[in-house]
Coordinates of C-alpha atoms in Angstrom, one line a residue:
X52 CA -70.3 -142.4 24.5
X53 CA -71.7 -143.9 27.7
X54 CA -68.9 -146.5 28.1
X55 CA -66.5 -143.6 28.5
X56 CA -68.3 -142.6 31.7
X57 CA -67.0 -145.8 33.3
X58 CA -63.5 -144.3 32.9
X59 CA -62.0 -141.4 34.8
X60 CA -62.4 -138.1 33.0
X61 CA -58.9 -137.8 31.7
X62 CA -58.6 -141.3 30.6
X63 CA -61.8 -140.9 28.6
X64 CA -60.6 -137.7 27.0
X65 CA -57.2 -139.2 26.0
X66 CA -59.0 -142.4 24.6
X67 CA -61.4 -140.3 22.6
X68 CA -58.5 -138.3 21.1
X69 CA -56.6 -141.4 20.3
X70 CA -59.6 -143.0 18.7
X71 CA -60.0 -140.0 16.5
X72 CA -56.4 -139.9 15.7
X73 CA -56.6 -143.6 14.4
X74 CA -59.6 -142.8 12.4
X75 CA -62.1 -144.7 14.7
X76 CA -65.0 -142.4 13.8
X77 CA -68.5 -143.0 12.6
X78 CA -68.8 -143.0 8.9
X79 CA -70.2 -139.7 7.7
X80 CA -72.3 -139.5 4.6
X81 CA -73.9 -136.1 5.6
X82 CA -72.9 -133.0 3.6
X83 CA -73.3 -129.6 5.0
X84 CA -76.1 -127.6 3.2
X85 CA -75.1 -124.3 1.7
X86 CA -77.2 -122.5 4.3
X87 CA -74.7 -123.5 6.9
X88 CA -71.7 -122.0 5.2
X89 CA -70.3 -119.2 7.4
X90 CA -67.7 -116.5 6.8
X91 CA -65.6 -114.9 9.5
X92 CA -62.7 -112.6 8.9
X93 CA -62.5 -113.5 5.4
X94 CA -62.4 -117.3 6.1
X95 CA -65.2 -119.6 4.9
X96 CA -66.3 -122.6 6.8
X97 CA -68.7 -125.4 5.8
X98 CA -70.6 -124.9 9.0
X99 CA -70.2 -122.8 12.1
X100 CA -69.6 -125.7 14.6
X101 CA -66.1 -126.1 15.7
X102 CA -63.8 -127.6 18.2
X103 CA -62.0 -125.2 20.6
X104 CA -58.5 -125.5 21.7
X105 CA -58.2 -127.8 24.6
X106 CA -59.8 -130.9 23.1
X107 CA -56.9 -131.8 20.8
X108 CA -54.1 -130.3 22.7
X109 CA -51.4 -132.1 20.7
X110 CA -52.8 -131.8 17.1
X111 CA -53.3 -135.5 17.1
X112 CA -57.0 -135.8 16.1
X113 CA -57.4 -133.2 13.4
X114 CA -58.2 -135.7 10.6
X115 CA -60.8 -137.5 12.7
X116 CA -62.4 -134.3 13.8
X117 CA -62.6 -133.1 10.2
X118 CA -64.2 -136.5 9.2
X119 CA -67.0 -136.3 11.7
X120 CA -68.0 -132.9 10.4
X121 CA -66.6 -130.0 12.4
X122 CA -66.4 -126.7 10.5
X123 CA -63.2 -125.7 12.1
X124 CA -60.6 -127.1 14.5
X125 CA -58.3 -125.4 17.0
X126 CA -55.5 -127.2 18.6
X127 CA -53.4 -126.5 21.7
X128 CA -52.6 -124.9 23.9
X129 CA -49.0 -125.5 22.6
X130 CA -45.9 -124.6 24.6
X131 CA -42.4 -124.0 23.1
X132 CA -41.1 -127.1 24.8
X133 CA -42.7 -130.4 26.0
X134 CA -44.1 -130.1 29.6
X135 CA -46.4 -132.2 31.7
X136 CA -48.9 -129.7 33.0
X137 CA -50.5 -129.9 36.4
X138 CA -50.3 -133.1 38.5
X139 CA -53.1 -135.6 38.2
X140 CA -56.1 -135.8 38.9
X141 CA -56.7 -132.6 36.8
X142 CA -60.1 -133.3 35.1
X143 CA -63.3 -133.7 37.0
X144 CA -66.8 -134.6 36.1
X145 CA -69.7 -132.6 37.6
X146 CA -72.3 -135.2 36.6
X147 CA -75.2 -133.4 38.2
X148 CA -74.4 -130.1 36.4
X149 CA -73.4 -132.0 33.1
X150 CA -70.1 -130.2 33.3
X151 CA -66.3 -130.7 33.4
X152 CA -63.6 -129.0 35.4
X153 CA -60.4 -128.9 33.4
X154 CA -57.2 -128.2 35.3
X155 CA -54.8 -129.7 32.9
X156 CA -52.5 -126.8 33.0
X157 CA -50.4 -126.4 29.9
X158 CA -49.5 -130.1 29.2
X159 CA -48.0 -130.1 25.7
X160 CA -45.8 -132.2 23.5
X161 CA -44.2 -128.9 22.5
X162 CA -44.2 -126.6 19.3
X163 CA -41.9 -128.8 17.1
X164 CA -44.2 -131.9 17.3
X165 CA -47.3 -129.9 16.9
X166 CA -45.9 -128.0 14.0
X167 CA -44.9 -131.2 12.2
X168 CA -48.4 -132.8 12.6
X169 CA -50.0 -129.6 11.4
X170 CA -47.7 -129.4 8.4
X171 CA -48.7 -132.9 7.4
X172 CA -52.4 -132.2 7.9
X173 CA -52.1 -129.0 5.7
X174 CA -50.4 -131.0 3.0
X175 CA -53.1 -133.5 3.0
X176 CA -56.1 -131.1 3.4
X177 CA -54.9 -127.8 1.9
X178 CA -57.6 -127.0 -0.5
X179 CA -60.6 -128.1 1.5
X180 CA -59.8 -127.4 5.0
X181 CA -56.8 -125.2 6.1
X182 CA -56.9 -121.4 6.1
X183 CA -53.4 -120.3 7.5

């Protein structure tokens, strides 16, 4: 979203995750065609496009990410106890290179919080989206 470019990189990331966590996402009517179905290590995904760990570090946006069509979602990194990560600023845009430098470190709300969020997500989405 271009308006996010008006914000510093970390604020834009946090705002994006929060919007997804509150369900502020585009309405998706698209269904993945069977040709996109992908199987890896005995797991089947509706499509091969996923979100890697680092975007949803605290397992806040899994439902929103699912709703916008990702075939799989990783969360984390998660630490045993809450910790702040590196001091700010720690995310930098390289506009000319269309890239981002991420130096978050291991900021985390901790394992107990993430485990509870994942448990709730699994209970709601077990049949269609969870493979663990």
